[in-house]
Amino acid sequence: MNNDISPFISTFNAKVKEAEIFLSIARDSTLQLGAIEILEAFRESIAAEMATAIENKSEDYANLLLGCTCVTTALVAELRMWLLLKENKPDAAWEELVTAQMATVDAVRAHSGFEHLAEHNRKLEAIERLVFPPQVFISSGMIVGKQECSICGAEYGDCDHLVRKPYMGQFCYIIAKDLSLDHVAIVEHPADKRCRVQHFDVEGGVRNRMTWKVEPKSDA
Ligand SMILES: [Zn+2]
């Protein structure tokens, strides 16, 4: 981060340091819940600071604050992951792990001040390998009729905005319209690790790939 850190960013850094204490399965669940509450409350302060930054047209600061929002999301998700694992809910914990991973990558994209988080992402990848069993990922290929830019609403490619880049505190993404499913495939490196095989048929029901428990077949 740059040398002249604003008081707001100093406060943010202190909150992060405090929350990081609880990023372990061994920490007390009640204290972890408290840490989540503090972060969620601070998320609102970031939104207010962001509104001011946008009003002042301070794009660099708005993007820095976007990164702060991503870091907050990542910390909350990681804390929830540990809590859910202790509650015997590994499928839900997996969702939080993936949220934490994606938000960490987003923070690095939001502003150069978060480049150091690449290392934190390696920690999350290690958790994926060491805590969870191997997953089978699915990817769906879609045919897109129309692609709209999320920043200006123009047909994507006609404007100068680039997907995954930050603009005044917002990421550019493509709004896909008129979607139709082309194919579904098993892949090794999916775009979204939440798309995975969760159950498979066995005698007497379905086996949960995460817990290995046989569950009754639902009618849905
Ligand atoms: Zn655009």
PDB file of C-alpha atoms and ligand atoms in Angstrom:
ATOM      1  CA  MET A   1       0.000   0.000   0.000  1.00  0.00           C
ATOM      2  CA  ASN A   2       1.194   3.559  -0.597  1.00  0.00           C
ATOM      3  CA  ASN A   3       2.976   5.619   2.034  1.00  0.00           C
ATOM      4  CA  ASP A   4       0.264   8.135   2.916  1.00  0.00           C
ATOM      5  CA  ILE A   5      -2.447   5.805   4.185  1.00  0.00           C
ATOM      6  CA  SER A   6      -5.766   7.526   4.928  1.00  0.00           C
ATOM      7  CA  PRO A   7      -7.187   7.189   8.473  1.00  0.00           C
ATOM      8  CA  PHE A   8      -9.992   5.079   7.017  1.00  0.00           C
ATOM      9  CA  ILE A   9      -7.557   2.583   5.491  1.00  0.00           C
ATOM     10  CA  SER A  10      -5.600   2.440   8.773  1.00  0.00           C
ATOM     11  CA  THR A  11      -8.826   1.517  10.579  1.00  0.00           C
ATOM     12  CA  PHE A  12      -9.547  -1.088   7.896  1.00  0.00           C
ATOM     13  CA  ASN A  13      -6.068  -2.604   8.284  1.00  0.00           C
ATOM     14  CA  ALA A  14      -6.603  -2.857  12.052  1.00  0.00           C
ATOM     15  CA  LYS A  15      -9.951  -4.643  11.539  1.00  0.00           C
ATOM     16  CA  VAL A  16      -8.319  -7.114   9.155  1.00  0.00           C
ATOM     17  CA  LYS A  17      -5.516  -7.847  11.620  1.00  0.00           C
ATOM     18  CA  GLU A  18      -8.057  -8.443  14.383  1.00  0.00           C
ATOM     19  CA  ALA A  19     -10.168 -10.780  12.211  1.00  0.00           C
ATOM     20  CA  GLU A  20      -7.113 -12.755  11.037  1.00  0.00           C
ATOM     21  CA  ILE A  21      -6.602 -13.991  14.622  1.00  0.00           C
ATOM     22  CA  PHE A  22      -9.739 -16.114  14.202  1.00  0.00           C
ATOM     23  CA  LEU A  23      -8.871 -17.754  10.845  1.00  0.00           C
ATOM     24  CA  SER A  24      -8.364 -21.217  12.303  1.00  0.00           C
ATOM     25  CA  ILE A  25     -10.608 -24.169  13.092  1.00  0.00           C
ATOM     26  CA  ALA A  26      -9.174 -24.205  16.618  1.00  0.00           C
ATOM     27  CA  ARG A  27     -10.562 -20.773  17.540  1.00  0.00           C
ATOM     28  CA  ASP A  28     -13.694 -20.412  19.666  1.00  0.00           C
ATOM     29  CA  SER A  29     -16.912 -20.382  17.596  1.00  0.00           C
ATOM     30  CA  THR A  30     -18.556 -17.595  19.605  1.00  0.00           C
ATOM     31  CA  LEU A  31     -15.506 -15.375  19.108  1.00  0.00           C
ATOM     32  CA  GLN A  32     -15.523 -16.219  15.393  1.00  0.00           C
ATOM     33  CA  LEU A  33     -19.195 -15.203  15.165  1.00  0.00           C
ATOM     34  CA  GLY A  34     -18.282 -11.939  16.914  1.00  0.00           C
ATOM     35  CA  ALA A  35     -15.499 -11.326  14.377  1.00  0.00           C
ATOM     36  CA  ILE A  36     -17.995 -11.839  11.526  1.00  0.00           C
ATOM     37  CA  GLU A  37     -20.370  -9.303  13.107  1.00  0.00           C
ATOM     38  CA  ILE A  38     -17.616  -6.684  13.388  1.00  0.00           C
ATOM     39  CA  LEU A  39     -16.634  -7.207   9.733  1.00  0.00           C
ATOM     40  CA  GLU A  40     -20.237  -7.024   8.505  1.00  0.00           C
ATOM     41  CA  ALA A  41     -20.730  -3.759  10.381  1.00  0.00           C
ATOM     42  CA  PHE A  42     -17.528  -2.347   8.891  1.00  0.00           C
ATOM     43  CA  ARG A  43     -18.686  -3.323   5.405  1.00  0.00           C
ATOM     44  CA  GLU A  44     -21.306  -0.567   5.760  1.00  0.00           C
ATOM     45  CA  SER A  45     -18.625   1.985   6.639  1.00  0.00           C
ATOM     46  CA  ILE A  46     -16.736   0.978   3.477  1.00  0.00           C
ATOM     47  CA  ALA A  47     -19.899   1.508   1.400  1.00  0.00           C
ATOM     48  CA  ALA A  48     -20.338   5.001   2.885  1.00  0.00           C
ATOM     49  CA  GLU A  49     -16.667   5.879   2.251  1.00  0.00           C
ATOM     50  CA  MET A  50     -17.068   4.541  -1.305  1.00  0.00           C
ATOM     51  CA  ALA A  51     -20.071   6.808  -1.932  1.00  0.00           C
ATOM     52  CA  THR A  52     -17.939   9.815  -0.957  1.00  0.00           C
ATOM     53  CA  ALA A  53     -15.050   8.646  -3.142  1.00  0.00           C
ATOM     54  CA  ILE A  54     -17.388   8.324  -6.146  1.00  0.00           C
ATOM     55  CA  GLU A  55     -18.842  11.758  -5.442  1.00  0.00           C
ATOM     56  CA  ASN A  56     -15.288  13.185  -5.411  1.00  0.00           C
ATOM     57  CA  LYS A  57     -14.491  11.263  -8.615  1.00  0.00           C
ATOM     58  CA  SER A  58     -11.460   9.680  -6.865  1.00  0.00           C
ATOM     59  CA  GLU A  59     -11.254   6.562  -8.997  1.00  0.00           C
ATOM     60  CA  ASP A  60      -8.040   5.189  -7.479  1.00  0.00           C
ATOM     61  CA  TYR A  61      -9.452   5.481  -3.944  1.00  0.00           C
ATOM     62  CA  ALA A  62     -12.818   4.014  -5.020  1.00  0.00           C
ATOM     63  CA  ASN A  63     -10.976   1.003  -6.467  1.00  0.00           C
ATOM     64  CA  LEU A  64      -8.926   0.676  -3.271  1.00  0.00           C
ATOM     65  CA  LEU A  65     -12.213   0.612  -1.334  1.00  0.00           C
ATOM     66  CA  LEU A  66     -13.573  -1.994  -3.751  1.00  0.00           C
ATOM     67  CA  GLY A  67     -10.553  -4.101  -2.747  1.00  0.00           C
ATOM     68  CA  CYS A  68     -11.396  -3.515   0.945  1.00  0.00           C
ATOM     69  CA  THR A  69     -14.928  -4.807   0.286  1.00  0.00           C
ATOM     70  CA  CYS A  70     -13.489  -7.925  -1.398  1.00  0.00           C
ATOM     71  CA  VAL A  71     -11.126  -8.546   1.544  1.00  0.00           C
ATOM     72  CA  THR A  72     -14.058  -8.205   3.971  1.00  0.00           C
ATOM     73  CA  THR A  73     -16.065 -10.736   1.931  1.00  0.00           C
ATOM     74  CA  ALA A  74     -13.082 -13.113   1.890  1.00  0.00           C
ATOM     75  CA  LEU A  75     -12.533 -12.891   5.660  1.00  0.00           C
ATOM     76  CA  VAL A  76     -16.232 -13.387   6.488  1.00  0.00           C
ATOM     77  CA  ALA A  77     -16.411 -16.383   4.125  1.00  0.00           C
ATOM     78  CA  GLU A  78     -13.304 -18.018   5.599  1.00  0.00           C
ATOM     79  CA  LEU A  79     -14.603 -17.559   9.148  1.00  0.00           C
ATOM     80  CA  ARG A  80     -17.956 -19.054   8.107  1.00  0.00           C
ATOM     81  CA  MET A  81     -16.130 -21.970   6.475  1.00  0.00           C
ATOM     82  CA  TRP A  82     -14.451 -22.933   9.769  1.00  0.00           C
ATOM     83  CA  LEU A  83     -17.723 -22.530  11.678  1.00  0.00           C
ATOM     84  CA  LEU A  84     -19.636 -24.722   9.188  1.00  0.00           C
ATOM     85  CA  LEU A  85     -16.954 -27.423   9.330  1.00  0.00           C
ATOM     86  CA  LYS A  86     -17.352 -27.520  13.101  1.00  0.00           C
ATOM     87  CA  GLU A  87     -21.134 -27.798  12.581  1.00  0.00           C
ATOM     88  CA  ASN A  88     -20.647 -30.885  10.394  1.00  0.00           C
ATOM     89  CA  LYS A  89     -21.752 -29.010   7.230  1.00  0.00           C
ATOM     90  CA  PRO A  90     -18.876 -29.538   4.784  1.00  0.00           C
ATOM     91  CA  ASP A  91     -20.935 -28.858   1.629  1.00  0.00           C
ATOM     92  CA  ALA A  92     -21.885 -25.389   2.885  1.00  0.00           C
ATOM     93  CA  ALA A  93     -18.302 -24.876   4.115  1.00  0.00           C
ATOM     94  CA  TRP A  94     -17.045 -25.599   0.591  1.00  0.00           C
ATOM     95  CA  GLU A  95     -19.252 -22.789  -0.806  1.00  0.00           C
ATOM     96  CA  GLU A  96     -17.659 -20.374   1.675  1.00  0.00           C
ATOM     97  CA  LEU A  97     -14.157 -21.555   0.783  1.00  0.00           C
ATOM     98  CA  VAL A  98     -14.810 -20.849  -2.890  1.00  0.00           C
ATOM     99  CA  THR A  99     -16.310 -17.439  -2.030  1.00  0.00           C
ATOM    100  CA  ALA A 100     -13.165 -16.626  -0.001  1.00  0.00           C
ATOM    101  CA  GLN A 101     -10.899 -17.707  -2.883  1.00  0.00           C
ATOM    102  CA  MET A 102     -12.783 -15.683  -5.495  1.00  0.00           C
ATOM    103  CA  ALA A 103     -12.996 -12.572  -3.289  1.00  0.00           C
ATOM    104  CA  THR A 104      -9.244 -12.754  -2.638  1.00  0.00           C
ATOM    105  CA  VAL A 105      -8.524 -12.899  -6.368  1.00  0.00           C
ATOM    106  CA  ASP A 106     -10.974  -9.996  -6.855  1.00  0.00           C
ATOM    107  CA  ALA A 107      -9.145  -7.861  -4.260  1.00  0.00           C
ATOM    108  CA  VAL A 108      -5.864  -8.300  -6.153  1.00  0.00           C
ATOM    109  CA  ARG A 109      -7.645  -7.227  -9.366  1.00  0.00           C
ATOM    110  CA  ALA A 110      -9.310  -4.233  -7.694  1.00  0.00           C
ATOM    111  CA  HIS A 111      -6.150  -2.367  -6.727  1.00  0.00           C
ATOM    112  CA  SER A 112      -2.377  -2.881  -6.787  1.00  0.00           C
ATOM    113  CA  GLY A 113      -2.366  -2.265  -3.018  1.00  0.00           C
ATOM    114  CA  PHE A 114      -3.643  -5.829  -2.543  1.00  0.00           C
ATOM    115  CA  GLU A 115      -0.991  -7.672  -4.560  1.00  0.00           C
ATOM    116  CA  HIS A 116       0.336  -9.267  -1.369  1.00  0.00           C
ATOM    117  CA  LEU A 117      -2.926 -11.248  -1.106  1.00  0.00           C
ATOM    118  CA  ALA A 118      -1.694 -13.692  -3.737  1.00  0.00           C
ATOM    119  CA  GLU A 119       0.003 -15.401  -0.816  1.00  0.00           C
ATOM    120  CA  HIS A 120      -3.242 -15.615   1.141  1.00  0.00           C
ATOM    121  CA  ASN A 121      -4.797 -17.245  -1.888  1.00  0.00           C
ATOM    122  CA  ARG A 122      -2.123 -19.937  -1.771  1.00  0.00           C
ATOM    123  CA  LYS A 123      -3.160 -20.595   1.844  1.00  0.00           C
ATOM    124  CA  LEU A 124      -6.800 -20.980   0.723  1.00  0.00           C
ATOM    125  CA  GLU A 125      -5.710 -23.362  -2.019  1.00  0.00           C
ATOM    126  CA  ALA A 126      -3.818 -25.392   0.570  1.00  0.00           C
ATOM    127  CA  ILE A 127      -6.970 -25.540   2.738  1.00  0.00           C
ATOM    128  CA  GLU A 128      -8.865 -26.806  -0.322  1.00  0.00           C
ATOM    129  CA  ARG A 129      -6.343 -29.614  -0.812  1.00  0.00           C
ATOM    130  CA  LEU A 130      -5.745 -30.554   2.822  1.00  0.00           C
ATOM    131  CA  VAL A 131      -9.157 -30.102   4.463  1.00  0.00           C
ATOM    132  CA  PHE A 132     -11.568 -31.172   1.722  1.00  0.00           C
ATOM    133  CA  PRO A 133     -11.679 -34.381  -0.329  1.00  0.00           C
ATOM    134  CA  PRO A 134     -10.949 -34.113  -4.082  1.00  0.00           C
ATOM    135  CA  GLN A 135     -13.900 -32.748  -6.033  1.00  0.00           C
ATOM    136  CA  VAL A 136     -15.285 -33.512  -9.471  1.00  0.00           C
ATOM    137  CA  PHE A 137     -16.026 -30.253 -11.243  1.00  0.00           C
ATOM    138  CA  ILE A 138     -18.588 -29.557 -13.927  1.00  0.00           C
ATOM    139  CA  SER A 139     -18.581 -26.826 -16.496  1.00  0.00           C
ATOM    140  CA  SER A 140     -21.476 -25.823 -18.672  1.00  0.00           C
ATOM    141  CA  GLY A 141     -20.978 -24.371 -22.115  1.00  0.00           C
ATOM    142  CA  MET A 142     -23.516 -21.697 -22.977  1.00  0.00           C
ATOM    143  CA  ILE A 143     -24.507 -20.033 -26.207  1.00  0.00           C
ATOM    144  CA  VAL A 144     -24.945 -16.326 -25.569  1.00  0.00           C
ATOM    145  CA  GLY A 145     -27.257 -14.245 -27.720  1.00  0.00           C
ATOM    146  CA  LYS A 146     -26.206 -10.795 -26.547  1.00  0.00           C
ATOM    147  CA  GLN A 147     -23.384  -9.456 -24.337  1.00  0.00           C
ATOM    148  CA  GLU A 148     -23.908  -6.209 -22.487  1.00  0.00           C
ATOM    149  CA  CYS A 149     -21.248  -4.168 -20.618  1.00  0.00           C
ATOM    150  CA  SER A 150     -22.173  -3.826 -16.890  1.00  0.00           C
ATOM    151  CA  ILE A 151     -20.542  -0.390 -16.637  1.00  0.00           C
ATOM    152  CA  CYS A 152     -22.168   1.501 -19.532  1.00  0.00           C
ATOM    153  CA  GLY A 153     -24.809  -0.844 -20.926  1.00  0.00           C
ATOM    154  CA  ALA A 154     -23.354  -0.857 -24.453  1.00  0.00           C
ATOM    155  CA  GLU A 155     -22.852  -4.041 -26.450  1.00  0.00           C
ATOM    156  CA  TYR A 156     -19.641  -5.486 -24.957  1.00  0.00           C
ATOM    157  CA  GLY A 157     -16.740  -4.799 -27.325  1.00  0.00           C
ATOM    158  CA  ASP A 158     -18.276  -1.581 -28.639  1.00  0.00           C
ATOM    159  CA  CYS A 159     -17.119   0.341 -25.528  1.00  0.00           C
ATOM    160  CA  ASP A 160     -13.652   0.635 -23.974  1.00  0.00           C
ATOM    161  CA  HIS A 161     -14.464  -1.172 -20.708  1.00  0.00           C
ATOM    162  CA  LEU A 162     -12.689  -4.441 -20.065  1.00  0.00           C
ATOM    163  CA  VAL A 163     -14.172  -7.377 -18.236  1.00  0.00           C
ATOM    164  CA  ARG A 164     -12.743  -8.035 -14.697  1.00  0.00           C
ATOM    165  CA  LYS A 165     -11.176  -4.527 -14.555  1.00  0.00           C
ATOM    166  CA  PRO A 166     -12.282  -2.017 -11.875  1.00  0.00           C
ATOM    167  CA  TYR A 167     -13.954   1.287 -12.841  1.00  0.00           C
ATOM    168  CA  MET A 168     -14.738   3.791 -10.086  1.00  0.00           C
ATOM    169  CA  GLY A 169     -15.161   1.087  -7.458  1.00  0.00           C
ATOM    170  CA  GLN A 170     -16.999  -1.431  -9.671  1.00  0.00           C
ATOM    171  CA  PHE A 171     -15.823  -4.414 -11.666  1.00  0.00           C
ATOM    172  CA  CYS A 172     -16.817  -4.618 -15.304  1.00  0.00           C
ATOM    173  CA  TYR A 173     -18.600  -7.840 -16.148  1.00  0.00           C
ATOM    174  CA  ILE A 174     -20.637  -9.090 -19.068  1.00  0.00           C
ATOM    175  CA  ILE A 175     -24.396  -9.281 -18.751  1.00  0.00           C
ATOM    176  CA  ALA A 176     -25.239 -12.228 -20.975  1.00  0.00           C
ATOM    177  CA  LYS A 177     -28.678 -12.261 -22.536  1.00  0.00           C
ATOM    178  CA  ASP A 178     -30.640 -14.883 -24.463  1.00  0.00           C
ATOM    179  CA  LEU A 179     -28.719 -17.803 -22.969  1.00  0.00           C
ATOM    180  CA  SER A 180     -29.079 -21.374 -24.091  1.00  0.00           C
ATOM    181  CA  LEU A 181     -27.265 -24.427 -22.764  1.00  0.00           C
ATOM    182  CA  ASP A 182     -24.817 -25.946 -25.218  1.00  0.00           C
ATOM    183  CA  HIS A 183     -23.164 -28.756 -23.238  1.00  0.00           C
ATOM    184  CA  VAL A 184     -22.143 -29.903 -19.769  1.00  0.00           C
ATOM    185  CA  ALA A 185     -18.673 -31.344 -19.198  1.00  0.00           C
ATOM    186  CA  ILE A 186     -16.447 -32.685 -16.422  1.00  0.00           C
ATOM    187  CA  VAL A 187     -13.409 -30.397 -16.186  1.00  0.00           C
ATOM    188  CA  GLU A 188     -10.244 -30.200 -14.089  1.00  0.00           C
ATOM    189  CA  HIS A 189     -10.044 -26.402 -13.810  1.00  0.00           C
ATOM    190  CA  PRO A 190     -13.570 -24.975 -13.708  1.00  0.00           C
ATOM    191  CA  ALA A 191     -14.393 -21.275 -13.822  1.00  0.00           C
ATOM    192  CA  ASP A 192     -16.588 -21.793 -10.779  1.00  0.00           C
ATOM    193  CA  LYS A 193     -15.589 -24.441  -8.236  1.00  0.00           C
ATOM    194  CA  ARG A 194     -19.107 -24.386  -6.811  1.00  0.00           C
ATOM    195  CA  CYS A 195     -20.211 -26.332  -9.905  1.00  0.00           C
ATOM    196  CA  ARG A 196     -19.346 -29.853  -8.841  1.00  0.00           C
ATOM    197  CA  VAL A 197     -20.800 -33.311  -8.555  1.00  0.00           C
ATOM    198  CA  GLN A 198     -22.482 -33.455  -5.150  1.00  0.00           C
ATOM    199  CA  HIS A 199     -24.195 -36.857  -5.210  1.00  0.00           C
ATOM    200  CA  PHE A 200     -24.181 -40.064  -7.201  1.00  0.00           C
ATOM    201  CA  ASP A 201     -26.615 -42.984  -7.279  1.00  0.00           C
ATOM    202  CA  VAL A 202     -25.918 -46.003  -5.096  1.00  0.00           C
ATOM    203  CA  GLU A 203     -28.095 -48.842  -3.880  1.00  0.00           C
ATOM    204  CA  GLY A 204     -30.601 -47.488  -1.397  1.00  0.00           C
ATOM    205  CA  GLY A 205     -30.171 -43.817  -2.223  1.00  0.00           C
ATOM    206  CA  VAL A 206     -27.534 -41.296  -3.231  1.00  0.00           C
ATOM    207  CA  ARG A 207     -24.020 -40.991  -1.867  1.00  0.00           C
ATOM    208  CA  ASN A 208     -22.897 -37.514  -0.870  1.00  0.00           C
ATOM    209  CA  ARG A 209     -19.478 -37.099  -2.545  1.00  0.00           C
ATOM    210  CA  MET A 210     -18.325 -34.780   0.262  1.00  0.00           C
ATOM    211  CA  THR A 211     -19.369 -36.713   3.363  1.00  0.00           C
ATOM    212  CA  TRP A 212     -19.510 -40.183   1.709  1.00  0.00           C
ATOM    213  CA  LYS A 213     -22.770 -40.739   3.548  1.00  0.00           C
ATOM    214  CA  VAL A 214     -25.665 -42.450   1.731  1.00  0.00           C
ATOM    215  CA  GLU A 215     -28.718 -40.208   1.818  1.00  0.00           C
ATOM    216  CA  PRO A 216     -32.283 -40.967   0.771  1.00  0.00           C
ATOM    217  CA  LYS A 217     -33.093 -40.020  -2.782  1.00  0.00           C
ATOM    218  CA  SER A 218     -35.070 -36.785  -2.861  1.00  0.00           C
ATOM    219  CA  ASP A 219     -38.035 -36.562  -5.222  1.00  0.00           C
ATOM    220  CA  ALA A 220     -36.869 -33.225  -6.585  1.00  0.00           C
TER     221      ALA A 220
HETATM  222 ZN    ZN B   1     -18.837  -0.267 -21.300  1.00  0.00          ZN
END
